[in-house]
PDB file of C-alpha atoms in Angstrom:
ATOM      1  CA  MET K   1      -0.333   7.682  -0.863  1.00 46.00           C
ATOM      2  CA  SER K   2       0.613   7.184   2.813  1.00 47.00           C
ATOM      3  CA  THR K   3       1.392   3.424   2.922  1.00 43.00           C
ATOM      4  CA  THR K   4       4.939   2.434   2.096  1.00 41.00           C
ATOM      5  CA  VAL K   5       5.875  -0.963   0.737  1.00 38.00           C
ATOM      6  CA  ALA K   6       7.431  -1.849   4.139  1.00 34.00           C
ATOM      7  CA  ASP K   7       4.235  -0.896   5.788  1.00 44.00           C
ATOM      8  CA  GLU K   8       2.133  -3.140   3.398  1.00 42.00           C
ATOM      9  CA  THR K   9       4.493  -6.109   4.125  1.00 39.00           C
ATOM     10  CA  ALA K  10       4.814  -5.648   7.868  1.00 37.00           C
ATOM     11  CA  ALA K  11       1.374  -4.560   9.079  1.00 43.00           C
ATOM     12  CA  PRO K  12      -1.235  -7.342   9.697  1.00 41.00           C
ATOM     13  CA  SER K  13      -4.612  -6.593   8.353  1.00 46.00           C
ATOM     14  CA  ARG K  14      -7.373  -6.234  11.003  1.00 53.00           C
ATOM     15  CA  ASP K  15      -9.831  -8.302   8.871  1.00 63.00           C
ATOM     16  CA  ASP K  16      -8.622 -10.191   5.867  1.00 78.00           C
ATOM     17  CA  GLY K  17     -12.066 -10.953   4.614  1.00 87.00           C
ATOM     18  CA  PHE K  18     -13.150  -7.286   4.591  1.00 87.00           C
ATOM     19  CA  ARG K  19      -9.789  -6.167   3.301  1.00 94.00           C
ATOM     20  CA  ARG K  20     -10.110  -8.787   0.380  1.00 94.00           C
ATOM     21  CA  ARG K  21     -13.586  -7.542  -0.433  1.00 95.00           C
ATOM     22  CA  LEU K  22     -12.354  -3.958  -0.645  1.00 97.00           C
ATOM     23  CA  LEU K  23      -9.443  -4.915  -2.846  1.00 97.00           C
ATOM     24  CA  ASP K  24     -11.921  -6.698  -5.060  1.00 96.00           C
ATOM     25  CA  GLY K  25     -14.218  -3.757  -5.082  1.00 97.00           C
ATOM     26  CA  LEU K  26     -11.582  -1.483  -6.244  1.00 97.00           C
ATOM     27  CA  ALA K  27     -10.473  -3.873  -9.064  1.00 97.00           C
ATOM     28  CA  ALA K  28     -14.250  -4.088 -10.137  1.00 96.00           C
ATOM     29  CA  SER K  29     -14.546  -0.275 -10.166  1.00 97.00           C
ATOM     30  CA  ILE K  30     -11.337   0.127 -12.120  1.00 96.00           C
ATOM     31  CA  ASP K  31     -12.730  -2.316 -14.639  1.00 94.00           C
ATOM     32  CA  GLU K  32     -15.996  -0.256 -14.673  1.00 93.00           C
ATOM     33  CA  ARG K  33     -14.580   3.425 -14.768  1.00 92.00           C
ATOM     34  CA  GLY K  34     -10.885   3.471 -14.367  1.00 92.00           C
ATOM     35  CA  TYR K  35      -8.875   4.325 -11.218  1.00 94.00           C
ATOM     36  CA  ARG K  36      -8.928   8.088 -11.500  1.00 92.00           C
ATOM     37  CA  GLU K  37     -12.804   8.211 -11.641  1.00 94.00           C
ATOM     38  CA  THR K  38     -13.147   5.688  -8.840  1.00 96.00           C
ATOM     39  CA  THR K  39     -14.202   6.998  -5.517  1.00 97.00           C
ATOM     40  CA  VAL K  40     -14.276   5.314  -2.070  1.00 97.00           C
ATOM     41  CA  ALA K  41     -18.051   5.209  -2.523  1.00 97.00           C
ATOM     42  CA  ASP K  42     -17.557   3.136  -5.695  1.00 97.00           C
ATOM     43  CA  ILE K  43     -15.177   0.749  -3.849  1.00 97.00           C
ATOM     44  CA  VAL K  44     -17.658   0.010  -0.979  1.00 97.00           C
ATOM     45  CA  ARG K  45     -20.507  -0.267  -3.330  1.00 97.00           C
ATOM     46  CA  HIS K  46     -18.824  -3.035  -5.153  1.00 97.00           C
ATOM     47  CA  ALA K  47     -17.553  -4.526  -1.953  1.00 96.00           C
ATOM     48  CA  ARG K  48     -21.058  -4.327  -0.401  1.00 95.00           C
ATOM     49  CA  THR K  49     -19.819  -2.759   2.716  1.00 94.00           C
ATOM     50  CA  SER K  50     -19.444   0.753   4.093  1.00 95.00           C
ATOM     51  CA  LYS K  51     -17.122   3.709   4.181  1.00 95.00           C
ATOM     52  CA  ARG K  52     -16.552   3.093   7.811  1.00 95.00           C
ATOM     53  CA  THR K  53     -15.272  -0.324   6.995  1.00 94.00           C
ATOM     54  CA  PHE K  54     -13.086   1.070   4.256  1.00 96.00           C
ATOM     55  CA  TYR K  55     -11.453   3.619   6.557  1.00 96.00           C
ATOM     56  CA  ASP K  56     -10.935   1.075   9.170  1.00 95.00           C
ATOM     57  CA  GLN K  57      -8.760  -0.884   6.831  1.00 95.00           C
ATOM     58  CA  PHE K  58      -7.226   1.790   4.622  1.00 96.00           C
ATOM     59  CA  ALA K  59      -6.144   5.366   5.191  1.00 94.00           C
ATOM     60  CA  ALA K  60      -7.036   6.474   1.682  1.00 94.00           C
ATOM     61  CA  LYS K  61      -7.927   5.183  -1.842  1.00 95.00           C
ATOM     62  CA  GLU K  62      -4.304   5.376  -2.882  1.00 93.00           C
ATOM     63  CA  ASP K  63      -3.395   2.885  -0.049  1.00 93.00           C
ATOM     64  CA  CYS K  64      -5.864   0.366  -1.158  1.00 96.00           C
ATOM     65  CA  PHE K  65      -4.642   0.834  -4.868  1.00 95.00           C
ATOM     66  CA  ALA K  66      -1.047   0.100  -3.825  1.00 93.00           C
ATOM     67  CA  GLU K  67      -2.054  -3.065  -1.961  1.00 94.00           C
ATOM     68  CA  LEU K  68      -4.233  -4.234  -4.857  1.00 96.00           C
ATOM     69  CA  LEU K  69      -1.412  -3.629  -7.416  1.00 94.00           C
ATOM     70  CA  MET K  70       1.041  -5.636  -5.351  1.00 94.00           C
ATOM     71  CA  ALA K  71      -1.340  -8.471  -4.866  1.00 94.00           C
ATOM     72  CA  ASN K  72      -1.851  -8.528  -8.664  1.00 94.00           C
ATOM     73  CA  ASN K  73       1.783  -8.405  -9.229  1.00 94.00           C
ATOM     74  CA  ASP K  74       2.484 -11.226  -6.924  1.00 95.00           C
ATOM     75  CA  GLN K  75      -0.305 -13.319  -8.539  1.00 95.00           C
ATOM     76  CA  LEU K  76       1.148 -12.506 -12.121  1.00 96.00           C
ATOM     77  CA  VAL K  77       4.676 -13.660 -10.850  1.00 96.00           C
ATOM     78  CA  ALA K  78       3.199 -16.867  -9.320  1.00 97.00           C
ATOM     79  CA  THR K  79       1.215 -17.556 -12.395  1.00 97.00           C
ATOM     80  CA  ILE K  80       4.261 -17.310 -14.701  1.00 97.00           C
ATOM     81  CA  GLN K  81       6.439 -19.373 -12.411  1.00 96.00           C
ATOM     82  CA  ASP K  82       3.942 -22.103 -12.148  1.00 97.00           C
ATOM     83  CA  ALA K  83       3.414 -22.225 -16.004  1.00 97.00           C
ATOM     84  CA  VAL K  84       7.059 -22.749 -16.799  1.00 97.00           C
ATOM     85  CA  ASP K  85       8.510 -26.131 -17.038  1.00 96.00           C
ATOM     86  CA  ARG K  86      12.139 -25.704 -15.896  1.00 93.00           C
ATOM     87  CA  THR K  87      13.144 -29.066 -17.513  1.00 92.00           C
ATOM     88  CA  ALA K  88      11.914 -28.064 -20.992  1.00 95.00           C
ATOM     89  CA  PRO K  89      14.049 -26.591 -23.802  1.00 96.00           C
ATOM     90  CA  TRP K  90      14.624 -23.022 -23.166  1.00 96.00           C
ATOM     91  CA  ARG K  91      12.731 -21.649 -26.118  1.00 97.00           C
ATOM     92  CA  GLU K  92       9.654 -23.632 -24.858  1.00 97.00           C
ATOM     93  CA  GLN K  93      10.172 -22.165 -21.462  1.00 97.00           C
ATOM     94  CA  VAL K  94      10.139 -18.674 -22.947  1.00 97.00           C
ATOM     95  CA  ARG K  95       6.974 -19.384 -24.905  1.00 98.00           C
ATOM     96  CA  GLN K  96       5.286 -20.822 -21.652  1.00 98.00           C
ATOM     97  CA  ALA K  97       6.296 -17.745 -19.771  1.00 97.00           C
ATOM     98  CA  VAL K  98       5.080 -15.206 -22.526  1.00 97.00           C
ATOM     99  CA  VAL K  99       1.649 -17.007 -22.912  1.00 98.00           C
ATOM    100  CA  ALA K 100       1.171 -17.127 -19.176  1.00 97.00           C
ATOM    101  CA  TYR K 101       1.882 -13.412 -18.951  1.00 97.00           C
ATOM    102  CA  VAL K 102      -0.482 -12.537 -21.788  1.00 97.00           C
ATOM    103  CA  HIS K 103      -3.409 -14.787 -20.438  1.00 96.00           C
ATOM    104  CA  SER K 104      -2.959 -13.269 -16.904  1.00 95.00           C
ATOM    105  CA  ILE K 105      -2.971  -9.682 -18.245  1.00 94.00           C
ATOM    106  CA  GLN K 106      -6.050 -10.652 -20.427  1.00 94.00           C
ATOM    107  CA  GLU K 107      -8.037 -11.341 -17.284  1.00 92.00           C
ATOM    108  CA  HIS K 108      -7.551  -7.819 -15.934  1.00 91.00           C
ATOM    109  CA  PRO K 109      -6.544  -5.497 -18.743  1.00 94.00           C
ATOM    110  CA  ALA K 110      -7.889  -2.266 -17.025  1.00 93.00           C
ATOM    111  CA  LEU K 111      -6.044  -3.102 -13.789  1.00 94.00           C
ATOM    112  CA  THR K 112      -2.876  -3.759 -15.723  1.00 94.00           C
ATOM    113  CA  LEU K 113      -3.249  -0.379 -17.639  1.00 94.00           C
ATOM    114  CA  SER K 114      -3.709   1.385 -14.333  1.00 93.00           C
ATOM    115  CA  TRP K 115      -0.621  -0.079 -12.969  1.00 91.00           C
ATOM    116  CA  ILE K 116       1.425   1.112 -15.981  1.00 93.00           C
ATOM    117  CA  ARG K 117      -0.091   4.464 -16.553  1.00 92.00           C
ATOM    118  CA  GLU K 118      -1.770   5.674 -13.397  1.00 90.00           C
ATOM    119  CA  LEU K 119       0.483   4.554 -10.627  1.00 90.00           C
ATOM    120  CA  PRO K 120       3.451   6.470 -11.852  1.00 88.00           C
ATOM    121  CA  ALA K 121       1.300   9.591 -12.091  1.00 85.00           C
ATOM    122  CA  LEU K 122       0.626   9.494  -8.289  1.00 85.00           C
ATOM    123  CA  GLY K 123       4.164  10.925  -7.728  1.00 84.00           C
ATOM    124  CA  GLU K 124       7.062  10.076  -5.375  1.00 87.00           C
ATOM    125  CA  ASP K 125       4.972   8.293  -2.843  1.00 82.00           C
ATOM    126  CA  ALA K 126       4.093   5.661  -5.392  1.00 86.00           C
ATOM    127  CA  ARG K 127       7.700   4.953  -6.324  1.00 89.00           C
ATOM    128  CA  PRO K 128       8.295   2.150  -3.692  1.00 90.00           C
ATOM    129  CA  THR K 129       5.246   0.212  -4.894  1.00 90.00           C
ATOM    130  CA  LEU K 130       6.296   0.715  -8.547  1.00 89.00           C
ATOM    131  CA  ARG K 131       9.844  -0.307  -8.027  1.00 91.00           C
ATOM    132  CA  ARG K 132       8.935  -3.344  -5.960  1.00 93.00           C
ATOM    133  CA  GLY K 133       6.528  -4.695  -8.517  1.00 92.00           C
ATOM    134  CA  PHE K 134       8.903  -3.986 -11.360  1.00 91.00           C
ATOM    135  CA  GLY K 135      11.769  -5.542  -9.575  1.00 93.00           C
ATOM    136  CA  ARG K 136       9.935  -8.788  -8.745  1.00 95.00           C
ATOM    137  CA  LEU K 137       9.305  -9.226 -12.350  1.00 96.00           C
ATOM    138  CA  ALA K 138      12.881  -8.624 -13.345  1.00 96.00           C
ATOM    139  CA  THR K 139      14.071 -10.976 -10.675  1.00 96.00           C
ATOM    140  CA  MET K 140      11.830 -13.696 -11.754  1.00 96.00           C
ATOM    141  CA  ILE K 141      13.162 -13.489 -15.235  1.00 96.00           C
ATOM    142  CA  VAL K 142      16.730 -13.615 -14.067  1.00 96.00           C
ATOM    143  CA  ASP K 143      15.918 -16.672 -11.839  1.00 96.00           C
ATOM    144  CA  LEU K 144      14.042 -18.447 -14.679  1.00 95.00           C
ATOM    145  CA  THR K 145      17.122 -18.127 -16.993  1.00 95.00           C
ATOM    146  CA  ALA K 146      19.313 -19.765 -14.480  1.00 95.00           C
ATOM    147  CA  ASN K 147      17.794 -23.184 -14.660  1.00 94.00           C
ATOM    148  CA  ASP K 148      18.882 -26.424 -16.443  1.00 92.00           C
ATOM    149  CA  GLY K 149      16.959 -25.720 -19.645  1.00 93.00           C
ATOM    150  CA  PHE K 150      19.106 -22.615 -20.211  1.00 95.00           C
ATOM    151  CA  ARG K 151      22.304 -23.949 -18.854  1.00 93.00           C
ATOM    152  CA  ASP K 152      22.088 -27.130 -21.190  1.00 93.00           C
ATOM    153  CA  ALA K 153      21.853 -24.724 -24.105  1.00 93.00           C
ATOM    154  CA  GLY K 154      25.002 -22.873 -22.893  1.00 93.00           C
ATOM    155  CA  ILE K 155      23.011 -19.733 -22.086  1.00 94.00           C
ATOM    156  CA  GLU K 156      24.179 -17.572 -19.145  1.00 93.00           C
ATOM    157  CA  PRO K 157      21.561 -16.087 -16.771  1.00 94.00           C
ATOM    158  CA  LEU K 158      20.154 -12.777 -17.941  1.00 95.00           C
ATOM    159  CA  SER K 159      21.524  -9.681 -16.144  1.00 95.00           C
ATOM    160  CA  HIS K 160      19.211  -7.743 -14.015  1.00 95.00           C
ATOM    161  CA  ALA K 161      19.658  -4.728 -16.209  1.00 95.00           C
ATOM    162  CA  ALA K 162      18.632  -6.634 -19.270  1.00 95.00           C
ATOM    163  CA  ALA K 163      15.588  -8.121 -17.443  1.00 96.00           C
ATOM    164  CA  VAL K 164      14.428  -4.515 -16.465  1.00 95.00           C
ATOM    165  CA  ILE K 165      14.740  -3.673 -20.147  1.00 95.00           C
ATOM    166  CA  LEU K 166      12.635  -6.634 -21.122  1.00 96.00           C
ATOM    167  CA  VAL K 167      10.014  -5.831 -18.449  1.00 96.00           C
ATOM    168  CA  GLY K 168       9.807  -2.312 -19.482  1.00 95.00           C
ATOM    169  CA  GLY K 169       9.340  -3.163 -23.054  1.00 96.00           C
ATOM    170  CA  LEU K 170       6.601  -5.727 -22.542  1.00 96.00           C
ATOM    171  CA  ARG K 171       4.721  -3.370 -20.191  1.00 95.00           C
ATOM    172  CA  GLU K 172       4.719  -0.594 -22.666  1.00 96.00           C
ATOM    173  CA  LEU K 173       3.687  -2.931 -25.510  1.00 97.00           C
ATOM    174  CA  THR K 174       0.883  -4.163 -23.202  1.00 96.00           C
ATOM    175  CA  ALA K 175      -0.293  -0.679 -22.400  1.00 96.00           C
ATOM    176  CA  GLN K 176      -0.436   0.548 -25.988  1.00 97.00           C
ATOM    177  CA  THR K 177      -2.296  -2.634 -26.957  1.00 97.00           C
ATOM    178  CA  VAL K 178      -4.870  -2.186 -24.351  1.00 95.00           C
ATOM    179  CA  GLU K 179      -5.303   1.540 -25.063  1.00 95.00           C
ATOM    180  CA  ASP K 180      -5.861   0.729 -28.637  1.00 96.00           C
ATOM    181  CA  GLY K 181      -8.538  -1.743 -27.765  1.00 95.00           C
ATOM    182  CA  LEU K 182      -6.810  -4.670 -29.410  1.00 96.00           C
ATOM    183  CA  PRO K 183      -6.764  -8.184 -28.064  1.00 95.00           C
ATOM    184  CA  VAL K 184      -3.932  -8.664 -25.560  1.00 96.00           C
ATOM    185  CA  THR K 185      -3.176 -12.015 -27.391  1.00 96.00           C
ATOM    186  CA  ASP K 186      -1.849  -9.868 -30.376  1.00 97.00           C
ATOM    187  CA  ILE K 187       1.441  -9.276 -28.414  1.00 97.00           C
ATOM    188  CA  ILE K 188       2.258 -12.913 -27.946  1.00 97.00           C
ATOM    189  CA  GLU K 189       4.372 -13.321 -31.134  1.00 97.00           C
ATOM    190  CA  PRO K 190       6.165  -9.999 -31.046  1.00 97.00           C
ATOM    191  CA  ALA K 191       6.848 -10.487 -27.330  1.00 97.00           C
ATOM    192  CA  LEU K 192       8.128 -13.947 -27.925  1.00 97.00           C
ATOM    193  CA  SER K 193      10.390 -12.818 -30.795  1.00 96.00           C
ATOM    194  CA  VAL K 194      12.074 -10.098 -28.778  1.00 95.00           C
ATOM    195  CA  SER K 195      12.341 -12.306 -25.608  1.00 96.00           C
ATOM    196  CA  LEU K 196      13.876 -15.089 -27.556  1.00 96.00           C
ATOM    197  CA  ALA K 197      16.490 -12.651 -29.058  1.00 94.00           C
ATOM    198  CA  LEU K 198      17.246 -11.155 -25.628  1.00 93.00           C
ATOM    199  CA  LEU K 199      17.260 -14.363 -23.678  1.00 93.00           C
ATOM    200  CA  GLY K 200      19.050 -16.607 -26.156  1.00 89.00           C
ATOM    201  CA  PRO K 201      22.631 -17.363 -26.902  1.00 87.00           C
ATOM    202  CA  LYS K 202      24.855 -14.353 -27.432  1.00 78.00           C
ATOM    203  CA  PRO K 203      26.604 -14.160 -30.845  1.00 70.00           C
ATOM    204  CA  THR K 204      30.379 -14.683 -30.581  1.00 67.00           C
ATOM    205  CA  VAL K 205      32.513 -11.927 -31.834  1.00 56.00           C
TER     206      VAL K 205
END
C-alpha cells in the first residue's frame, strides 16, 4: 500500500466522479467476492470504466482500498453523530449510538469485515489507515460522553484508553457475527449492555 493517510488527506483527486465510481466499484466487488479475491479488473467492471482510468486515479488496489475504508469510516462516524440527541438522557444516547452503528454496519457487512480482518493483514503500510479509522471512532465516543446528557448524570467523559477498548470489543463482536452468518442486529443488546456498563457512573469505593 503506497498511499499514506497524509497523502489521502492532502492530495486532491483528479476527477472526483471517476474516483467515486472506482471506490463504489471496489465496494461492490468486496460484497461479491471479498477484498482478497478482488482484482483491478473486477473494480473497473463494476465501475464501468477502464484500467487506464483506475491507474490514473490510484497507484494500486491497496490505495483504492485504503481510501474506501476511510470514506466508509468517516460516514460511520457522521451517521452515529447525527443519530445521537445530545440533550437526551445518557442511556438513551448510548442506545441511539449503538443502533446507528449496527444499522450502518448492516448496510455493508462484507466491507466492515474486510476492514477488521483484511486491512491489518496488509502489514505495516496499512497501519496509518487502521489507526486513523480506529482513532476517529474512539475520539467520537469520548466527545459524545462529554455532553450535557452525561454531565447531568454526574458522568465524567470516557478516557481515550477506555474508548479504544470499547471500539476494539465492538469490532471483534461485529466481525465474529458477520463471519458466523448471523444478523448484525443480534449484537445490539450485548453491545448496549457492555457500553452502558463502561460509559455509566463508576461505583464508589
